[in-house]
Each structure stands twice: as structure tokens, then as C-alpha cells.
């Protein structure tokens, strides 16, 4: 039973990385400056790399002989378990950076805690990904501060992105029976402490950026149960295009 | 020192294979030729990100997606080195980019052709990077130091891309009939535009002779084009693909392959802005710059505030 819970758990992580990596890949060639084009695709590349390791582990746990590509490309929309935050459209540069910042501020303490997991393969992935995530968080924090404390326009755009995305951030800490089962045997960390750490990071960066946490604390979720936003279907149509149009071929 | 003496000294350096460095005296025409050529090269790297970047979200598997992301990133990196090389000549990066957007500066016409299928990504690596390498290997010995050194690094990465492109086409050619047909179709569409990458025939090339004397260029357009054809025929055979030229045959006497005349009307039309994607490419770059304006302003405003706080 625990094997099945662990499969679901790893799949959720893999989907977060894959879908956010896919979104960032859309920026390629369109970044606001060449240096930032490189930075965004670099983060995308790290996330796709993480998703490969995670899907490999998930496939092994599932034990049905599937590959990482089978899992990444050949599921129906309601079988993807990523949080709604990562599937949200890129919007302007402020929206992309804030989405990434909220995610990185979660992933850093999450990976730090997961490094201590007794599941050695998962701990190894966490350790490797943590190094990358630290860079991502540094990069996005710096941009949030630059935008918040830059011009009137950049401040307004950053605040608008926060106001829009805030409703999706709570789902990063969503827990259900799968988490409970794995936490009971101390296989994975509780997300409560991670949420505290996340909020500290957000508050510190926003304070320096002169940006505000929205007063409206309305929450959205559904991604972890496979209930997505309208944006997800289009994202998957592009992601899955080749595998659906040319099934069972090697590339 | 008189101008004539300076010019004599400069040409002596060139003749003795001594690199010209940023602070050395150089004729204004040499400087302008380099700025034109290097910025054209930088723009080609950046515009070249667009047709391939289009396929990142549709790459057929995760490994190919990661490889393509890394490749397009390399191209952005090449653009950065080359814009830096232009700055050593006293040119302004943003000004050269504005020249691209206004249509004053050119970039490689190949990127005005669409990337329609996944096989096109392989064909771009194999043929387009392959043709670029022919040009660029020669440029590793170009007379201007910063350009030559940038080229050494760029060539290493480009030859890696070329092998990756070829390898991905090999997978298609060993795959299903639909995959092989996709590869043949990509070769059919990219072969002639790839040959056009070497520019007009030597007799028609306005900048060639002076550039050869200055050793900015070391081989003529036609020499490089011939080397490319000679190297590529066997690679196509190994893939089991047919090069779309009925007149392509080995000429024992010349020791080279003969091939048909390029459609020069098409060549000049695409150079002048009438290719299938010229408008879309420039529009995408202009939009990126316009949408990025507030981001750059924010970064500058923040940097100024920081500097003021520090000095306070």
C-alpha cells in the first residue's frame, strides 16, 4: 500500500517540475533581454531534468514497465497531479517571475527536508535538485526585489501578479491521505513546517521589494486531485502532440 | 605617424598573421566591415533561436526536449559573445539590435524558412549548423582577435549541435516509414536554403575581395559551398536520404561534386525580406524588445537606487 502512495507522491512532484518546465520553455527566444532568455530556459532545463529523474523513480515504483516518457506524455488530463500554480500562463515577465518565486520558495525548504528521507533514491534526487533550486530562488528573489523597488510600472506589474497568483499558492501545501500515510512512517516531511519557512521567505523578499501580501486569502486547489484549470488542456495538447500523432515510435 | 604609415603597418600585421586587437589602430573600413559582419552573425544566432524554440514545447520526448533547450541556450550564449565582440569595436549593442529591427542589418536568411516538423529540428542541426561550421572554422583564424577567439568556442558547440542533429535524423531514418518520410521532406526543404547560406557567387559578392585581403575571410563563398556539398553527400547516403538535385554527381576531373545552380531569384527575394517567415521573425524580436522595455527600465532604476544608497 505504501508503494502506491509513494508512486502518487513522486508523480505529483514530477508533474510540478514537468509542467512548470514546459511553461518556461515557451519563453525561449522571447525574453526581455538575452541574459534573461538564457536564465529562464536554464531553469526550464533544470526542471525538465528533475522531472526525468522523478518519472524514472515513479515508473519503477509503479512496476508496470513504463518509461519516464510514458508517464510524462501519455496520461489524460485528470491523471496529471501538478498544482494549479505551475500550469498558469506565463503572462508578462512579472507573472512568470512571481509564479517561479512562489514555487522556488516552496521547493527549497521542501527539498532540504526531503534530503533526510530514508527513501534513498528520493533523497538523492532532492539533494541534486536542491543545488539547482537555490540558484533559481536567488534569481527570482532578486527580480522580485528589482521589480518591486524599480519603477512605478514594474511595481504595479509585480503587485498585480502577486494579487492574481496568491490564490494558487496555498495548494503548494495541500496534504491528503497519501501524505498522511507516508508521513506516519516518516518517509517524507510534513508540509506544515515548510509552509512556515515559505511564508518567511515571501515576507522577507516582499519587505525588501516594498510589495504586499494580498488581504484576500481566498484559496484555490484541485490540481493534486487532477482537477485543472482551462489552461491545462492547451498545454497538454502541445506537450503531447508528437506522442499522440505518432504513437509507439522512437525519437 | 602618417595615415599611410599606419595603414602599411596594419597590413604588415595582417600579412604576418598577427591578430588585430581592440586598442590597435585599424582602418575605419576594416572596423565597419567587422561590425557589420559580427553583428550579422550575432543577429543570426538570436533570430535562429525562433524556429527551433518553436519546437521546445512539442519535442517528442523528455530527453529531446532537454537537448533542444540546451542547444537553443547555447545559441543565445553565442549571441552574447558576439555582441560583446562588437562592443570591443566601439559599437553599441542596442543600436545594432535596433538596426536589425528596422531591417537595416541582415541575418542569415535560412532562419526565414519555417520549421514545420520535428525532423526539421534534426535537419537544422545537420545542415544549417553544418554549413555554419564551414564558415566558422575558417573564421577561427580571422584577423580580428576577439572575433577569432569567440569563434573557437562557438565552433566547438556548433559541431556538437551538428552531430546531435544528424543523430536525431538517424533515429528517424531507422524508424517507421512515416518518420523516414518526415526526414526526407525536411531535407527537401532545407537543402537549397542551406546552400544559399554561403552567400552569392564569388563574382557577385560585393564584400569578398577586400575581406580576403584583410584576412577577415579566408575562403570564398563558392569554395566553402563546394566543401559543404562534398562533405554532406556521403552523410545523406548514410542516412539513406536523397539530396533533391538531379544534377548532383561526382566529377572525377575536378575532384568535387557538381551540383545545380541555386535559384538566385529566391535567394535575393528572401534577403530582401520576402521569405516565408521574415516578417514573423522580426516581429517576434521587436515584440520581445518592446515587452522587455519596462523590465530593463526597472533593473536600471533599481541599480541607480542601490548605488545612491551605497554612496549616501
Short mmCIF file of N, CA, C and O in Angstrom, two decimals, chain A residues 58-130:
data_model
loop_
_atom_site.label_atom_id
_atom_site.label_comp_id
_atom_site.label_asym_id
_atom_site.label_seq_id
_atom_site.Cartn_x
_atom_site.Cartn_y
_atom_site.Cartn_z
N UNK A 58 9.15 7.12 -10.33
CA UNK A 58 7.72 6.79 -10.30
C UNK A 58 7.43 5.53 -11.11
O UNK A 58 6.69 4.65 -10.67
N UNK A 59 8.05 5.45 -12.28
CA UNK A 59 7.82 4.28 -13.15
C UNK A 59 8.30 3.00 -12.46
O UNK A 59 7.64 1.95 -12.54
N UNK A 60 9.44 3.10 -11.77
CA UNK A 60 9.96 1.92 -11.05
C UNK A 60 9.01 1.52 -9.92
O UNK A 60 8.75 0.33 -9.72
N UNK A 61 8.48 2.50 -9.21
CA UNK A 61 7.55 2.22 -8.10
C UNK A 61 6.24 1.61 -8.63
O UNK A 61 5.66 0.73 -8.01
N UNK A 62 5.82 2.08 -9.79
CA UNK A 62 4.58 1.60 -10.38
C UNK A 62 4.72 0.14 -10.82
O UNK A 62 3.77 -0.64 -10.71
N UNK A 63 5.91 -0.19 -11.34
CA UNK A 63 6.19 -1.58 -11.69
C UNK A 63 5.38 -2.14 -12.85
O UNK A 63 5.10 -3.33 -12.92
N UNK A 64 4.98 -1.27 -13.78
CA UNK A 64 4.23 -1.77 -14.95
C UNK A 64 5.08 -1.70 -16.22
O UNK A 64 4.56 -1.79 -17.34
N UNK A 65 6.39 -1.51 -16.03
CA UNK A 65 7.28 -1.48 -17.19
C UNK A 65 7.19 -0.22 -18.02
O UNK A 65 7.60 -0.20 -19.17
N UNK A 66 6.64 0.85 -17.45
CA UNK A 66 6.53 2.10 -18.21
C UNK A 66 7.83 2.90 -18.15
O UNK A 66 8.64 2.72 -17.24
N UNK A 67 8.01 3.81 -19.10
CA UNK A 67 9.19 4.68 -19.12
C UNK A 67 8.81 6.07 -18.61
O UNK A 67 7.61 6.37 -18.47
N UNK A 68 9.83 6.90 -18.40
CA UNK A 68 9.52 8.28 -17.97
C UNK A 68 8.67 8.99 -19.03
O UNK A 68 7.83 9.81 -18.72
N UNK A 69 8.92 8.68 -20.30
CA UNK A 69 8.13 9.33 -21.35
C UNK A 69 6.68 8.87 -21.35
O UNK A 69 5.78 9.67 -21.62
N UNK A 70 6.46 7.58 -21.06
CA UNK A 70 5.06 7.11 -20.98
C UNK A 70 4.30 7.93 -19.94
O UNK A 70 3.17 8.37 -20.18
N UNK A 71 4.94 8.13 -18.80
CA UNK A 71 4.26 8.87 -17.73
C UNK A 71 4.11 10.34 -18.09
O UNK A 71 3.09 10.97 -17.83
N UNK A 72 5.14 10.91 -18.69
CA UNK A 72 5.11 12.35 -18.97
C UNK A 72 4.12 12.69 -20.08
O UNK A 72 3.50 13.76 -20.04
N UNK A 73 3.97 11.82 -21.06
CA UNK A 73 3.24 12.20 -22.28
C UNK A 73 1.91 11.50 -22.47
O UNK A 73 1.09 11.96 -23.24
N UNK A 74 1.70 10.36 -21.83
CA UNK A 74 0.56 9.54 -22.25
C UNK A 74 -0.48 9.35 -21.16
O UNK A 74 -1.04 8.27 -21.00
N UNK A 75 -0.73 10.39 -20.40
CA UNK A 75 -1.84 10.31 -19.45
C UNK A 75 -2.94 11.29 -19.87
O UNK A 75 -2.70 12.21 -20.64
N UNK A 76 -4.14 11.07 -19.33
CA UNK A 76 -5.22 12.00 -19.57
C UNK A 76 -5.07 13.18 -18.61
O UNK A 76 -4.39 13.08 -17.59
N UNK A 77 -5.74 14.26 -18.95
CA UNK A 77 -5.56 15.49 -18.18
C UNK A 77 -5.80 15.27 -16.68
O UNK A 77 -5.04 15.75 -15.84
N UNK A 78 -6.86 14.53 -16.34
CA UNK A 78 -7.17 14.37 -14.91
C UNK A 78 -6.23 13.41 -14.18
O UNK A 78 -6.36 13.20 -12.99
N UNK A 79 -5.27 12.85 -14.94
CA UNK A 79 -4.26 12.00 -14.29
C UNK A 79 -2.98 12.77 -13.98
O UNK A 79 -2.06 12.22 -13.39
N UNK A 80 -2.90 14.02 -14.43
CA UNK A 80 -1.76 14.88 -14.05
C UNK A 80 -2.07 15.48 -12.69
O UNK A 80 -3.18 15.97 -12.46
N UNK A 81 -1.09 15.49 -11.78
CA UNK A 81 -1.34 15.86 -10.39
C UNK A 81 -0.55 17.10 -9.94
O UNK A 81 -0.32 17.29 -8.75
N UNK A 82 -0.14 17.92 -10.87
CA UNK A 82 0.58 19.16 -10.52
C UNK A 82 -0.37 20.17 -9.88
O UNK A 82 -1.58 20.15 -10.14
N UNK A 83 0.21 21.06 -9.09
CA UNK A 83 -0.58 22.16 -8.52
C UNK A 83 -1.00 23.12 -9.63
O UNK A 83 -0.32 23.24 -10.65
N UNK A 84 -2.10 23.83 -9.40
CA UNK A 84 -2.63 24.75 -10.41
C UNK A 84 -1.65 25.88 -10.71
O UNK A 84 -1.59 26.39 -11.84
N UNK A 85 -0.87 26.26 -9.70
CA UNK A 85 0.08 27.38 -9.87
C UNK A 85 0.96 27.20 -11.11
O UNK A 85 1.12 28.12 -11.90
N UNK A 86 1.53 26.00 -11.27
CA UNK A 86 2.55 25.82 -12.31
C UNK A 86 1.97 25.79 -13.72
O UNK A 86 2.70 25.99 -14.69
N UNK A 87 0.68 25.54 -13.86
CA UNK A 87 0.09 25.49 -15.20
C UNK A 87 -0.43 26.86 -15.64
O UNK A 87 -0.86 27.03 -16.78
N UNK A 88 -0.40 27.85 -14.76
CA UNK A 88 -0.93 29.17 -15.12
C UNK A 88 -0.08 29.77 -16.24
O UNK A 88 1.13 29.60 -16.27
N UNK A 89 -0.72 30.49 -17.18
CA UNK A 89 0.01 31.03 -18.33
C UNK A 89 1.13 31.98 -17.90
O UNK A 89 1.09 32.55 -16.81
N UNK A 90 2.12 32.13 -18.79
CA UNK A 90 3.28 32.96 -18.48
C UNK A 90 2.93 34.42 -18.19
O UNK A 90 3.59 35.06 -17.40
N UNK A 91 1.91 34.94 -18.88
CA UNK A 91 1.58 36.36 -18.70
C UNK A 91 2.76 37.23 -19.05
O UNK A 91 3.55 36.91 -19.94
N UNK A 92 2.92 38.34 -18.33
CA UNK A 92 4.10 39.17 -18.58
C UNK A 92 5.26 38.65 -17.73
O UNK A 92 5.12 37.66 -17.00
N UNK A 93 6.41 39.31 -17.85
CA UNK A 93 7.60 38.83 -17.14
C UNK A 93 7.37 38.81 -15.63
O UNK A 93 7.84 37.90 -14.93
N UNK A 94 6.59 39.76 -15.11
CA UNK A 94 6.31 39.81 -13.68
C UNK A 94 5.53 38.56 -13.25
O UNK A 94 5.83 37.95 -12.21
N UNK A 95 4.55 38.16 -14.06
CA UNK A 95 3.74 36.99 -13.73
C UNK A 95 4.62 35.74 -13.72
O UNK A 95 4.52 34.90 -12.81
N UNK A 96 5.47 35.61 -14.72
CA UNK A 96 6.35 34.44 -14.80
C UNK A 96 7.31 34.39 -13.61
O UNK A 96 7.51 33.33 -13.00
N UNK A 97 7.89 35.52 -13.26
CA UNK A 97 8.87 35.55 -12.18
C UNK A 97 8.19 35.30 -10.83
O UNK A 97 8.71 34.54 -10.00
N UNK A 98 7.01 35.89 -10.62
CA UNK A 98 6.32 35.67 -9.33
C UNK A 98 5.88 34.22 -9.19
O UNK A 98 6.00 33.62 -8.12
N UNK A 99 5.36 33.64 -10.27
CA UNK A 99 4.96 32.22 -10.26
C UNK A 99 6.17 31.36 -9.87
O UNK A 99 6.08 30.47 -9.01
N UNK A 100 7.30 31.69 -10.48
CA UNK A 100 8.52 30.93 -10.22
C UNK A 100 9.02 31.17 -8.79
O UNK A 100 9.47 30.24 -8.11
N UNK A 101 8.94 32.40 -8.35
CA UNK A 101 9.40 32.73 -6.99
C UNK A 101 8.58 31.96 -5.95
O UNK A 101 9.14 31.37 -5.02
N UNK A 102 7.24 31.98 -6.08
CA UNK A 102 6.41 31.25 -5.12
C UNK A 102 6.78 29.77 -5.11
O UNK A 102 6.84 29.13 -4.06
N UNK A 103 7.03 29.25 -6.29
CA UNK A 103 7.35 27.82 -6.40
C UNK A 103 8.74 27.53 -5.80
O UNK A 103 8.90 26.59 -5.02
N UNK A 104 9.74 28.34 -6.14
CA UNK A 104 11.10 28.12 -5.64
C UNK A 104 11.16 28.26 -4.12
O UNK A 104 11.88 27.52 -3.45
N UNK A 105 10.40 29.23 -3.60
CA UNK A 105 10.40 29.46 -2.14
C UNK A 105 9.78 28.27 -1.41
O UNK A 105 10.09 28.03 -0.24
N UNK A 106 8.94 27.50 -2.11
CA UNK A 106 8.41 26.26 -1.57
C UNK A 106 9.39 25.11 -1.76
O UNK A 106 9.70 24.34 -0.84
N UNK A 107 9.92 25.00 -2.96
CA UNK A 107 10.76 23.85 -3.29
C UNK A 107 12.06 23.81 -2.47
O UNK A 107 12.55 22.73 -2.15
N UNK A 108 12.60 24.96 -2.14
CA UNK A 108 13.88 24.96 -1.43
C UNK A 108 13.75 24.29 -0.06
O UNK A 108 14.43 23.29 0.19
N UNK A 109 12.87 24.78 0.82
CA UNK A 109 12.76 24.08 2.12
C UNK A 109 12.20 22.66 1.97
O UNK A 109 12.54 21.78 2.77
N UNK A 110 11.40 22.45 0.95
CA UNK A 110 10.86 21.10 0.72
C UNK A 110 11.98 20.12 0.40
O UNK A 110 12.09 19.04 1.00
N UNK A 111 12.85 20.49 -0.53
CA UNK A 111 13.97 19.62 -0.87
C UNK A 111 14.93 19.46 0.31
O UNK A 111 15.50 18.39 0.51
N UNK A 112 15.14 20.55 1.05
CA UNK A 112 16.03 20.46 2.22
C UNK A 112 15.53 19.37 3.16
O UNK A 112 16.32 18.56 3.68
N UNK A 113 14.21 19.35 3.38
CA UNK A 113 13.64 18.36 4.29
C UNK A 113 13.66 16.96 3.66
O UNK A 113 13.92 15.96 4.34
N UNK A 114 13.42 16.92 2.37
CA UNK A 114 13.33 15.63 1.68
C UNK A 114 14.70 14.94 1.57
O UNK A 114 14.78 13.71 1.43
N UNK A 115 15.77 15.73 1.66
CA UNK A 115 17.13 15.15 1.65
C UNK A 115 17.29 14.14 2.78
O UNK A 115 18.14 13.26 2.72
N UNK A 116 16.48 14.31 3.85
CA UNK A 116 16.61 13.43 5.02
C UNK A 116 15.71 12.21 4.92
O UNK A 116 15.66 11.39 5.85
N UNK A 117 15.00 12.07 3.82
CA UNK A 117 14.09 10.91 3.67
C UNK A 117 14.89 9.61 3.67
O UNK A 117 15.97 9.53 3.09
N UNK A 118 14.36 8.56 4.31
CA UNK A 118 15.02 7.25 4.28
C UNK A 118 14.92 6.58 2.90
O UNK A 118 15.61 5.58 2.67
N UNK A 119 14.07 7.12 2.02
CA UNK A 119 14.00 6.56 0.66
C UNK A 119 15.18 7.12 -0.11
O UNK A 119 15.17 8.29 -0.52
N UNK A 120 16.20 6.31 -0.27
CA UNK A 120 17.49 6.84 -0.74
C UNK A 120 17.41 7.48 -2.12
O UNK A 120 18.01 8.52 -2.35
N UNK A 121 16.62 6.87 -3.04
CA UNK A 121 16.56 7.46 -4.39
C UNK A 121 15.91 8.85 -4.35
O UNK A 121 16.35 9.76 -5.03
N UNK A 122 14.89 8.96 -3.51
CA UNK A 122 14.19 10.24 -3.41
C UNK A 122 15.10 11.29 -2.75
O UNK A 122 15.16 12.45 -3.20
N UNK A 123 15.82 10.87 -1.74
CA UNK A 123 16.75 11.79 -1.06
C UNK A 123 17.84 12.25 -2.02
O UNK A 123 18.24 13.42 -2.02
N UNK A 124 18.29 11.33 -2.88
CA UNK A 124 19.35 11.69 -3.84
C UNK A 124 18.84 12.71 -4.86
O UNK A 124 19.54 13.68 -5.19
N UNK A 125 17.62 12.51 -5.33
CA UNK A 125 17.04 13.47 -6.29
C UNK A 125 16.89 14.84 -5.61
O UNK A 125 17.20 15.88 -6.19
N UNK A 126 16.42 14.81 -4.35
CA UNK A 126 16.23 16.06 -3.61
C UNK A 126 17.55 16.80 -3.45
O UNK A 126 17.61 18.03 -3.61
N UNK A 127 18.60 16.06 -3.16
CA UNK A 127 19.89 16.69 -2.92
C UNK A 127 20.41 17.38 -4.19
O UNK A 127 20.88 18.51 -4.15
N UNK A 128 20.30 16.67 -5.29
CA UNK A 128 20.77 17.23 -6.56
C UNK A 128 19.90 18.43 -6.95
O UNK A 128 20.43 19.47 -7.36
N UNK A 129 18.60 18.29 -6.80
CA UNK A 129 17.68 19.36 -7.21
C UNK A 129 17.79 20.58 -6.31
O UNK A 129 17.56 21.71 -6.75
N UNK A 130 18.16 20.35 -5.07
CA UNK A 130 18.29 21.46 -4.11
C UNK A 130 19.32 22.47 -4.58
O UNK A 130 19.11 23.68 -4.49
#
